[in-house]
Short mmCIF file of C-alpha atoms and ligand atoms in Angstrom, two decimals:
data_model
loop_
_atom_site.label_atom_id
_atom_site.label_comp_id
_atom_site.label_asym_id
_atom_site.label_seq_id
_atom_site.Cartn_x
_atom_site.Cartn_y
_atom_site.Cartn_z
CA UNK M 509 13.91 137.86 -69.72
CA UNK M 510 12.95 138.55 -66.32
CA UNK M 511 9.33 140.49 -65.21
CA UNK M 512 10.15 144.12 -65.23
CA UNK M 513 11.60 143.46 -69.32
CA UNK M 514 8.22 142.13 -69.77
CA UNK M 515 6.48 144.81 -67.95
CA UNK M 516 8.34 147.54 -70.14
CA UNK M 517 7.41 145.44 -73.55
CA UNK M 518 10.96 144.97 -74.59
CA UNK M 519 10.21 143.71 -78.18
CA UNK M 520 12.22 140.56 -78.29
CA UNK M 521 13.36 140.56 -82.14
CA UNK M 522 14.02 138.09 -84.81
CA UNK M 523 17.02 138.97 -86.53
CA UNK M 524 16.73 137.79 -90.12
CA UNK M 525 19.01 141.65 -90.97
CA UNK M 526 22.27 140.42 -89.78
CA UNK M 527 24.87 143.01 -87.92
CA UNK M 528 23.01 146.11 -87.36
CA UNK M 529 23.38 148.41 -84.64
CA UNK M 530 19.88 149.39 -84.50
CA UNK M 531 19.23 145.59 -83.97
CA UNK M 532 21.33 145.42 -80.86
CA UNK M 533 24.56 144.47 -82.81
CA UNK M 534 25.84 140.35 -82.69
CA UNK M 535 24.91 137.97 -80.37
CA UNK M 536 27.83 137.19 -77.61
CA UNK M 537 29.08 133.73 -76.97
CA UNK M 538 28.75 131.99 -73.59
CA UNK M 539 32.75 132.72 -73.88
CA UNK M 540 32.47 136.03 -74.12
CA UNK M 541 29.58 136.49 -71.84
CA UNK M 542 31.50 134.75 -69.10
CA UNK M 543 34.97 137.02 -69.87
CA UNK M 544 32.57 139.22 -68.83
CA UNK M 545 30.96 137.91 -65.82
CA UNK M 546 35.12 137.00 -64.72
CA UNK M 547 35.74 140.38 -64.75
CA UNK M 548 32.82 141.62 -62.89
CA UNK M 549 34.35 139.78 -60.19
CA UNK M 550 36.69 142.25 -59.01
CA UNK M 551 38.08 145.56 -60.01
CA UNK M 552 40.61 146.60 -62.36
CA UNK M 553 42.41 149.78 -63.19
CA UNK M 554 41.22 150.77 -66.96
CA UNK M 555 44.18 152.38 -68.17
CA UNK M 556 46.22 149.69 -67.58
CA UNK M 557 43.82 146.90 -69.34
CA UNK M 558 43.13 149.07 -72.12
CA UNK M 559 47.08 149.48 -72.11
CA UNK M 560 47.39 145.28 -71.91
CA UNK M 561 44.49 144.76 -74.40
CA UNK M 562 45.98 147.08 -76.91
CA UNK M 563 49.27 145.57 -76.27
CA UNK M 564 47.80 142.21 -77.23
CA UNK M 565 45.57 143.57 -80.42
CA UNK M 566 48.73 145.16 -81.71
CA UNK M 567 50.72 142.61 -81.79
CA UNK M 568 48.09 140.47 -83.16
CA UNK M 569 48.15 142.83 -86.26
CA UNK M 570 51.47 143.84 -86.16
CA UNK M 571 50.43 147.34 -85.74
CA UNK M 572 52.79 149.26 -83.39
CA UNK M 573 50.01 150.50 -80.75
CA UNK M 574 46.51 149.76 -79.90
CA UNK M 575 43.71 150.63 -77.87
CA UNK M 576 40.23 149.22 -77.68
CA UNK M 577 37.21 151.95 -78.08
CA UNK M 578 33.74 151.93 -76.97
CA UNK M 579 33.04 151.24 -80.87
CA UNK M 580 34.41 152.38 -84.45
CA UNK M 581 32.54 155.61 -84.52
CA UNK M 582 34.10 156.03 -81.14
CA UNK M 583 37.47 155.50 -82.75
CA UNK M 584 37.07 157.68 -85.59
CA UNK M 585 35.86 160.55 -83.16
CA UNK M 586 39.20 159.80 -80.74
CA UNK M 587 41.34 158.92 -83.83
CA UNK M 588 40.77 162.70 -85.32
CA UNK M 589 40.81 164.26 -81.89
CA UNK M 590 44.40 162.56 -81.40
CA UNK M 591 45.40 163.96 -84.91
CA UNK M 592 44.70 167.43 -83.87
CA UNK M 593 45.40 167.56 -80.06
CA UNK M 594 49.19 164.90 -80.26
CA UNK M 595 49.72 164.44 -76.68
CA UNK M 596 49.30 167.77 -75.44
CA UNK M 597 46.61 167.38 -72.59
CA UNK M 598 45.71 171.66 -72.80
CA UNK M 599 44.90 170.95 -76.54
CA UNK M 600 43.01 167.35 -75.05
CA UNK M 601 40.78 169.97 -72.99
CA UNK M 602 40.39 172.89 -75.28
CA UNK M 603 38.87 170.32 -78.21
CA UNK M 604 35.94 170.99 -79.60
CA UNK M 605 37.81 174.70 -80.13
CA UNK M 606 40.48 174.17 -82.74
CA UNK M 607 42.20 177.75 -82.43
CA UNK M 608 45.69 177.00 -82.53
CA UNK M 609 45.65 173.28 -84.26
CA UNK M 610 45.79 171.93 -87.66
CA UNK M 611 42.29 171.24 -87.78
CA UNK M 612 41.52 170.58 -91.84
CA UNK M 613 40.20 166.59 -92.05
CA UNK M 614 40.53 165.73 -96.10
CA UNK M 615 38.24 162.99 -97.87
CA UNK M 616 37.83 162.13 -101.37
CA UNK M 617 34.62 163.82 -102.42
CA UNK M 618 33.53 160.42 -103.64
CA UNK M 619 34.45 158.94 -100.45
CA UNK M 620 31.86 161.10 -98.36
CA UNK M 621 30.08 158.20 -96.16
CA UNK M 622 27.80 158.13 -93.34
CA UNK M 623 30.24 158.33 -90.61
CA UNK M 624 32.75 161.26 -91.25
CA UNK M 625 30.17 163.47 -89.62
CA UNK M 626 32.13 161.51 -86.26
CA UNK M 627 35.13 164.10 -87.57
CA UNK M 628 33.09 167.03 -87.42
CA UNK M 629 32.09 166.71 -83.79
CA UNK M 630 35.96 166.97 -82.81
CA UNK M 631 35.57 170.79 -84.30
CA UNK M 632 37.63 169.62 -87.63
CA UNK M 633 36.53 170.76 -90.69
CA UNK M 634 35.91 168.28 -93.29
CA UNK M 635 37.57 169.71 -96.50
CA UNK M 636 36.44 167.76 -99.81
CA UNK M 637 39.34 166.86 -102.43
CA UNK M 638 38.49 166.16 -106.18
CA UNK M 639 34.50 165.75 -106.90
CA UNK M 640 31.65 163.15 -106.67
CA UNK M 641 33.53 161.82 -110.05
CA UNK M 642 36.97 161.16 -108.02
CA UNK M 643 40.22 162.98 -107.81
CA UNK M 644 43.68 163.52 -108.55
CA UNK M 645 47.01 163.49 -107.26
CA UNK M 646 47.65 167.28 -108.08
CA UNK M 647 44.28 168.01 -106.11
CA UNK M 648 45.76 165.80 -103.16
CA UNK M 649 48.92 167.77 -103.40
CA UNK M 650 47.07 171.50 -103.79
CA UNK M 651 45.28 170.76 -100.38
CA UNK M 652 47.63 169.55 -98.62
CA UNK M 653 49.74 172.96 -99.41
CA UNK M 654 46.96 175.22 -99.00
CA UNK M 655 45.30 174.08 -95.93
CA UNK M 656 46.24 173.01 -92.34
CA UNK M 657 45.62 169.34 -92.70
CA UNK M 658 45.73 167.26 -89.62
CA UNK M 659 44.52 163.98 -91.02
CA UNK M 660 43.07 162.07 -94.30
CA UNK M 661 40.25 159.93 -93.53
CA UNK M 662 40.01 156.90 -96.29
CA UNK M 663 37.34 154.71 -96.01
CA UNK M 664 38.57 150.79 -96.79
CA UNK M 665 34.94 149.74 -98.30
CA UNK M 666 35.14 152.91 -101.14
CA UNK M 667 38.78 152.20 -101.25
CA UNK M 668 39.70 151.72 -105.07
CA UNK M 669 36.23 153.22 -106.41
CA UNK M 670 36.24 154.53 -110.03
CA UNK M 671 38.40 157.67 -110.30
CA UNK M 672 39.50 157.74 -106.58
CA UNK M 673 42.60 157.40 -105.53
CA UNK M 674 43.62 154.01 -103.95
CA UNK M 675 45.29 153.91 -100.73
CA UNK M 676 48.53 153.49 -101.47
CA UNK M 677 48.44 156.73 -103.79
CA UNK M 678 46.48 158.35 -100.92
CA UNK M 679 49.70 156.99 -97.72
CA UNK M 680 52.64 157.87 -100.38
CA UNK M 681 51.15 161.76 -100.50
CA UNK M 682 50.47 162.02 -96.59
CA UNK M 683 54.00 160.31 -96.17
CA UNK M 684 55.46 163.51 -98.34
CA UNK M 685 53.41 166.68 -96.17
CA UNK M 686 53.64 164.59 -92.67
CA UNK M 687 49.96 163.86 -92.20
CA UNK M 688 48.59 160.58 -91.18
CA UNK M 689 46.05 158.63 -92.95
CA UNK M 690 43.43 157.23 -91.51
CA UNK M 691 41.58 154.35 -92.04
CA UNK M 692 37.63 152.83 -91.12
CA UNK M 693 38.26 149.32 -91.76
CA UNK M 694 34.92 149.12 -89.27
CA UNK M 695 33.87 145.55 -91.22
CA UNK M 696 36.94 144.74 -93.36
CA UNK M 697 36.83 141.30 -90.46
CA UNK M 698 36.37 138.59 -93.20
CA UNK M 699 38.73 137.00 -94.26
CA UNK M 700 41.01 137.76 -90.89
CA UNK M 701 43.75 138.52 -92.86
CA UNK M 702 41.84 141.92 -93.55
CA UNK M 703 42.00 143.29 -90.18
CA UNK M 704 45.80 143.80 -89.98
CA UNK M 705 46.33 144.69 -93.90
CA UNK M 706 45.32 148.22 -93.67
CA UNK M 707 48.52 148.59 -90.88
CA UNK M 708 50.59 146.47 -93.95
CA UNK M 709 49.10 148.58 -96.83
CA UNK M 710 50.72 152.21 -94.78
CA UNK M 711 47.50 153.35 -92.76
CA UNK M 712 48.81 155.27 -89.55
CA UNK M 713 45.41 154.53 -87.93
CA UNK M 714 43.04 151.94 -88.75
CA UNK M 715 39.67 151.72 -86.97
CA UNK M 716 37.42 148.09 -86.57
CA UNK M 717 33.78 147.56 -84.97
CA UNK M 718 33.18 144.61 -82.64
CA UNK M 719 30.11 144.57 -83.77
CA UNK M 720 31.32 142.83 -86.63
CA UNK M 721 33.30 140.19 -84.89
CA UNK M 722 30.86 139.00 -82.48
CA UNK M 723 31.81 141.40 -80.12
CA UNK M 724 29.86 144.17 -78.26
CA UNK M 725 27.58 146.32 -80.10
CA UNK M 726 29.16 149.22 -78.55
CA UNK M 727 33.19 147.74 -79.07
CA UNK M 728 35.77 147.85 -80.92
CA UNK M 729 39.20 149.48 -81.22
CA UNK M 730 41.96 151.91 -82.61
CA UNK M 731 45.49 150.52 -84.02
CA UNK M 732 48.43 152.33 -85.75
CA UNK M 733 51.54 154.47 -84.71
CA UNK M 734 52.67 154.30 -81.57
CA UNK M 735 52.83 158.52 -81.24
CA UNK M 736 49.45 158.42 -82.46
CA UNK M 737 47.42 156.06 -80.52
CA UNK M 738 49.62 157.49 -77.18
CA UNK M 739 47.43 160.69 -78.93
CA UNK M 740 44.28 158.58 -78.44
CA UNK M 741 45.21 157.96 -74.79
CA UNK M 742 45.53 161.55 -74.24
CA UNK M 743 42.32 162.23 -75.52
CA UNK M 744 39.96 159.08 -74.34
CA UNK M 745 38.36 159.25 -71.14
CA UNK M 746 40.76 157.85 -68.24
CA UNK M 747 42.03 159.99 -65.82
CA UNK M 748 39.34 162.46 -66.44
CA UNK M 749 39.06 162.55 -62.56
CA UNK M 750 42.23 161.79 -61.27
CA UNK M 751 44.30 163.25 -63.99
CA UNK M 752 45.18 167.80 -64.13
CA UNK M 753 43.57 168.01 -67.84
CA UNK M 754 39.30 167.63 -68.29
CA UNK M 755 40.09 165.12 -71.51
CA UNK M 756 38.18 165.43 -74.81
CA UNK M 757 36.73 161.87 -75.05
CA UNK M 758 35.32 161.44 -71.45
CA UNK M 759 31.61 161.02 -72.80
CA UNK M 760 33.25 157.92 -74.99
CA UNK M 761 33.82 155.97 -71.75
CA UNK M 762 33.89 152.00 -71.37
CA UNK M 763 33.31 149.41 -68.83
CA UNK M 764 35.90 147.21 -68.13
CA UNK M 765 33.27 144.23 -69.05
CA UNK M 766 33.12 145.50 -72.41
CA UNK M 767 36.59 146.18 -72.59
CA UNK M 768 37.54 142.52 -71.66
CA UNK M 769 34.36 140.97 -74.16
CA UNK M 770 36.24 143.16 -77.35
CA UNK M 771 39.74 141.10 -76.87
CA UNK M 772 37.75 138.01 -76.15
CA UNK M 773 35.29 138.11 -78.94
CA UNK M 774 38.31 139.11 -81.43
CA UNK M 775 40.38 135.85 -80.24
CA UNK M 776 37.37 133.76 -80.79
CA UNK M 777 36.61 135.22 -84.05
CA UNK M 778 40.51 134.85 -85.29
CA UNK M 779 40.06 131.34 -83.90
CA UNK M 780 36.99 130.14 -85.40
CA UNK M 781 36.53 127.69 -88.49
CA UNK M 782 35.10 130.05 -90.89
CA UNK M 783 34.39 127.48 -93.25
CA UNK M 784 32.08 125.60 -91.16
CA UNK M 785 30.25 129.51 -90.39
CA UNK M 786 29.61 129.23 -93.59
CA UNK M 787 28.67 125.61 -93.63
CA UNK M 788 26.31 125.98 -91.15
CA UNK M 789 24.99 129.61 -92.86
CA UNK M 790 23.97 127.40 -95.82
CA UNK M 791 22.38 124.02 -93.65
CA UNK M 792 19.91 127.13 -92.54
CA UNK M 793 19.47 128.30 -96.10
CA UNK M 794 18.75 124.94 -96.97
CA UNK M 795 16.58 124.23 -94.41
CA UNK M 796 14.19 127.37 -95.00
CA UNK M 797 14.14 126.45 -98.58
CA UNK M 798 12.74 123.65 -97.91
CA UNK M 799 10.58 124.87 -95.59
CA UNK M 800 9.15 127.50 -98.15
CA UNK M 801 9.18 124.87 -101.40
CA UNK M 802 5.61 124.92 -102.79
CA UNK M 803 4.36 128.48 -101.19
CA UNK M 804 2.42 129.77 -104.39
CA UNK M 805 3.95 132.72 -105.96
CA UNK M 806 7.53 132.46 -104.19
CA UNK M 807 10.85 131.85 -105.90
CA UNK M 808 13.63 130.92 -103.71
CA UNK M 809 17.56 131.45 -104.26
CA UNK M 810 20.91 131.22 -101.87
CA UNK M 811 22.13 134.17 -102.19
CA UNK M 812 25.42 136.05 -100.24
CA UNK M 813 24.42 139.63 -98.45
CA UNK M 814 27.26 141.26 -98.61
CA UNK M 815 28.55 143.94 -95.84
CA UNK M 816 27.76 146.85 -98.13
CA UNK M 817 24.41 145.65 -98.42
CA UNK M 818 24.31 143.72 -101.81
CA UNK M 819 22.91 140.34 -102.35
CA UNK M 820 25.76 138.54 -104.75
CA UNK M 821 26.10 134.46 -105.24
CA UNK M 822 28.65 133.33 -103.11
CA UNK M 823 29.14 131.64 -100.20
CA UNK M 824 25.71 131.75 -99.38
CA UNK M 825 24.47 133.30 -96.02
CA UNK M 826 20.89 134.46 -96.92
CA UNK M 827 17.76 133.16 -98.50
CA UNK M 828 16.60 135.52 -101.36
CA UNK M 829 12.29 135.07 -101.68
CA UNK M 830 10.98 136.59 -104.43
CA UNK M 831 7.40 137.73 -103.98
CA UNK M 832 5.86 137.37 -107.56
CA UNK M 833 2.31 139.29 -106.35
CA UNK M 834 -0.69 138.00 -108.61
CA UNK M 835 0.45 134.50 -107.70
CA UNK M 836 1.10 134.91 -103.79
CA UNK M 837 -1.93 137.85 -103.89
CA UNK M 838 0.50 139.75 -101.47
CA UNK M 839 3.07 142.04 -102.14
CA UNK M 840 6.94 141.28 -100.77
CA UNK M 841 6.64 144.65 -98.76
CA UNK M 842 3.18 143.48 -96.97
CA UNK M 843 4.63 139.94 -96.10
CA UNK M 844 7.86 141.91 -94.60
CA UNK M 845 5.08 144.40 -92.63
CA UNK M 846 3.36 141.34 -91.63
CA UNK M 847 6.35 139.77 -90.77
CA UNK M 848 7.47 142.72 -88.69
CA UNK M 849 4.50 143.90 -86.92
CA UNK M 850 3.59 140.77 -84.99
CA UNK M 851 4.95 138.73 -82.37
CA UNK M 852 7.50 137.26 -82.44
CA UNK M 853 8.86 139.78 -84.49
CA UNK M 854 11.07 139.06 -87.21
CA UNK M 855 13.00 141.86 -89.33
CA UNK M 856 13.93 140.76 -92.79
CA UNK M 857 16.12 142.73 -95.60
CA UNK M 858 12.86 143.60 -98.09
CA UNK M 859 13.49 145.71 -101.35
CA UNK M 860 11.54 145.44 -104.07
CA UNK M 861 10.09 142.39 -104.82
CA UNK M 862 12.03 140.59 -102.35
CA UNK M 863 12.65 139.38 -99.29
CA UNK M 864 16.44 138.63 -97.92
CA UNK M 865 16.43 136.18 -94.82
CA UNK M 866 20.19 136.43 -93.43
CA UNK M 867 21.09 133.44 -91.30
CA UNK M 868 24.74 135.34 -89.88
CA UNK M 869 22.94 135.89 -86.02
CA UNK M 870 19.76 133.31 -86.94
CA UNK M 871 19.68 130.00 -84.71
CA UNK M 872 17.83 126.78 -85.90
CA UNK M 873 14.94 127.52 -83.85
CA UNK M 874 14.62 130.87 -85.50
CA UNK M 875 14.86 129.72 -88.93
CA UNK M 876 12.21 127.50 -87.96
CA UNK M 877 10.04 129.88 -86.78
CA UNK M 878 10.40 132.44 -89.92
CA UNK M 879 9.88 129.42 -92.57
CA UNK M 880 6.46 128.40 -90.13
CA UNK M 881 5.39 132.41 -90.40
CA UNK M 882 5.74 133.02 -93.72
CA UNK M 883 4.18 129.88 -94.83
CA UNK M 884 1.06 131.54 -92.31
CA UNK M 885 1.26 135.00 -93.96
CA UNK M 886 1.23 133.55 -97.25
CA UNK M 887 -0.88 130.98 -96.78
CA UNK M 888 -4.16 132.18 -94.56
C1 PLP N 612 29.14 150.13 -88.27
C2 PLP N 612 30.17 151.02 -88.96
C3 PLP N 612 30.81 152.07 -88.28
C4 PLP N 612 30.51 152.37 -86.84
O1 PLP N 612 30.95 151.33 -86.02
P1 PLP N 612 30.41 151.27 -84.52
O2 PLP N 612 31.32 150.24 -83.91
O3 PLP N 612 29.00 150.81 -84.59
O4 PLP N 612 30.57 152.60 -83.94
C5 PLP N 612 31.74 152.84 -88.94
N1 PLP N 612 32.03 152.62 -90.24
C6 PLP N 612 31.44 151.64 -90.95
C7 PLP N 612 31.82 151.44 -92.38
C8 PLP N 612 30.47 150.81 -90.33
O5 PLP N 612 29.87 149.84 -91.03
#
């Protein structure tokens, strides 16, 4: 990094986490980087390359229409704001005041999640169906009578939990009362068949991160109906200045670098030989093993982290180190402060007793360097 990063102490991170936002995302490949540096080159007009790119991702998916978004908490925002606003540019403009609009957003109690507070900040209302326990057709139905509903939002990793109803329950009620459904697919990327089977499965909207794909922290995109993502158009940021309406979504805007790296990262990602991802996920869990064989008081195990944060068996990305305390004479949460709180820097999964080290965004020299400090923490 060049002097004035090191005069402002950027702390240059070890990422043993995997995709996290806070951690600056996934790492971009000299592909994508130099999309990016191609189309730095010259100018473009936006609306027409997010018109192109979408044309591309939709077909891709087989979706009707798509459109790439500065992320997919960016596309749930735009995706509601589209449900209540259609394509009418005064309704585009008078967003965050709903007067006038269908402005009820429903969700499974037991679906509430981290990100529908993105629907909220359109000025929908979030309106709860069933309870924490799940919920039933007739409770669907009663809601969807009652209240001005412009939109179900149906999260694809709670999709099927105990008592809920699955999606295609949830799209064969919208279909009856007109409403769309819409679906955050943000990290439903693995296996690649995932990313288009929400559009097969009867979502009207389906939202992805790039984050997720190797992509820009700050990517990813929209895809559905065609009337609905012309709905996104009307309410993302183009034509803000040139345009006769002051659109909803202008804050959500997007460089055409990062516009360009989204479409580029996702063909590389659809492209890529998973299996040897994985193949070369474990050579670094091997590696570190061995590395870490003989530490006093450590027990080692490949282990998969999962997206939704669980370490399962298979196919190994991570190495799982037990911290068994009287033996090492440090706890696992004082080797993961140790590990954290020095340079170079390295973040690490720690609950419990353990420590996850999650090879996804590691390179060799990394893994190196985490096996070497460990074996210091634990061994001084
Ligand atoms: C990361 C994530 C998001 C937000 O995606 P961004 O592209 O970071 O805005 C939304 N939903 C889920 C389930 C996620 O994991």
């Amino acid at each position: 990094m060049g002097d004035l990063l090191q005069e402002l102490e950027i702390k240059r991170t070890i990422n043993a986490c995997g995709i996290y936002t806070d951690l600056g995302g996934s790492r971009l490949s000299p592909g994508v980087i130099d999309a990016m540096l191609d189309v730095n080159r010259d100018f473009v007009q936006l609306g027409p390359l997010l018109d192109e790119t979408g044309r591309w991702i939709a077909e891709t998916f087989k979706a009707e229409s798509a459109r790439v978004t500065p992320g997919a908490a960016a596309a749930i925002m735009l995706g509601t704001a589209a449900c209540l606003a259609g394509t009418d540019g005064d309704r585009s403009e008078q967003l965050p005041n709903t007067a006038g609009m269908k402005a009820n957003v429903l969700i499974q109690a037991a679906h509430r999640y981290k990100y529908d507070r993105q629907v909220s900040l359109t000025g929908a209302t979030l309106a709860e169906v069933g309870t924490e326990n799940g919920a039933r057709e007739d409770q669907f139905c009663e809601a969807l009578e009652r209240q001005d509903v412009a939109m179900i939002l149906h999260p694809a990793h709670l999709d099927g939990k105990a008592g809920t109803l699955p999606l295609e329950k949830v799209v064969e009620i919208a279909r009856r009362y007109h409403v769309p459904v819409f679906v955050d697919a943000a990290y439903m990327v693995y296996p690649v068949e995932m990313i288009g089977s929400y559009i097969a499965r009867g979502a009207d909207l389906v939202a992805i991160s790039s984050k997720y794909f190797g992509g820009p922290n700050a990517g990813g995109f929209i895809m559905g109906k065609r009337h609905l993502v012309e709905a996104v158009s009307n309410v993302h940021f183009t034509a803000y200045e040139s345009g006769s309406v002051l659109k909803f979504g202008r804050p959500l805007k997007m460089d055409r670098q990062t516009i360009v790296a989204v479409v580029v990262a996702l063909d590389e990602w659809l492209n890529a030989d998973h299996d040897e991802r994985y193949a070369d996920y474990r050579r670094k869990v091997d590696r570190l093993h061995d590395q870490l064989s003989g530490v006093p008081g450590l027990s080692l195990e490949p282990k998969c982290f999962t997206m939704d944060e669980r370490f399962v068996d298979e196919p190994a990305n991570a190495l799982l180190i037990t911290v068994d305390e009287a033996k090492a004479n440090r706890s696992a949460a004082s080797v993961a402060d140790a590990l954290f709180d020095q340079k170079p820097y390295i973040a690490t999964i720690q609950e419990g007793d353990r420590i996850g080290v999650v090879m996804d965004v590691l390179n060799d020299d990394e893994v190196t360097i985490i096996g070497e400090r460990i074996r210091s923490v634990l061994l001084a």
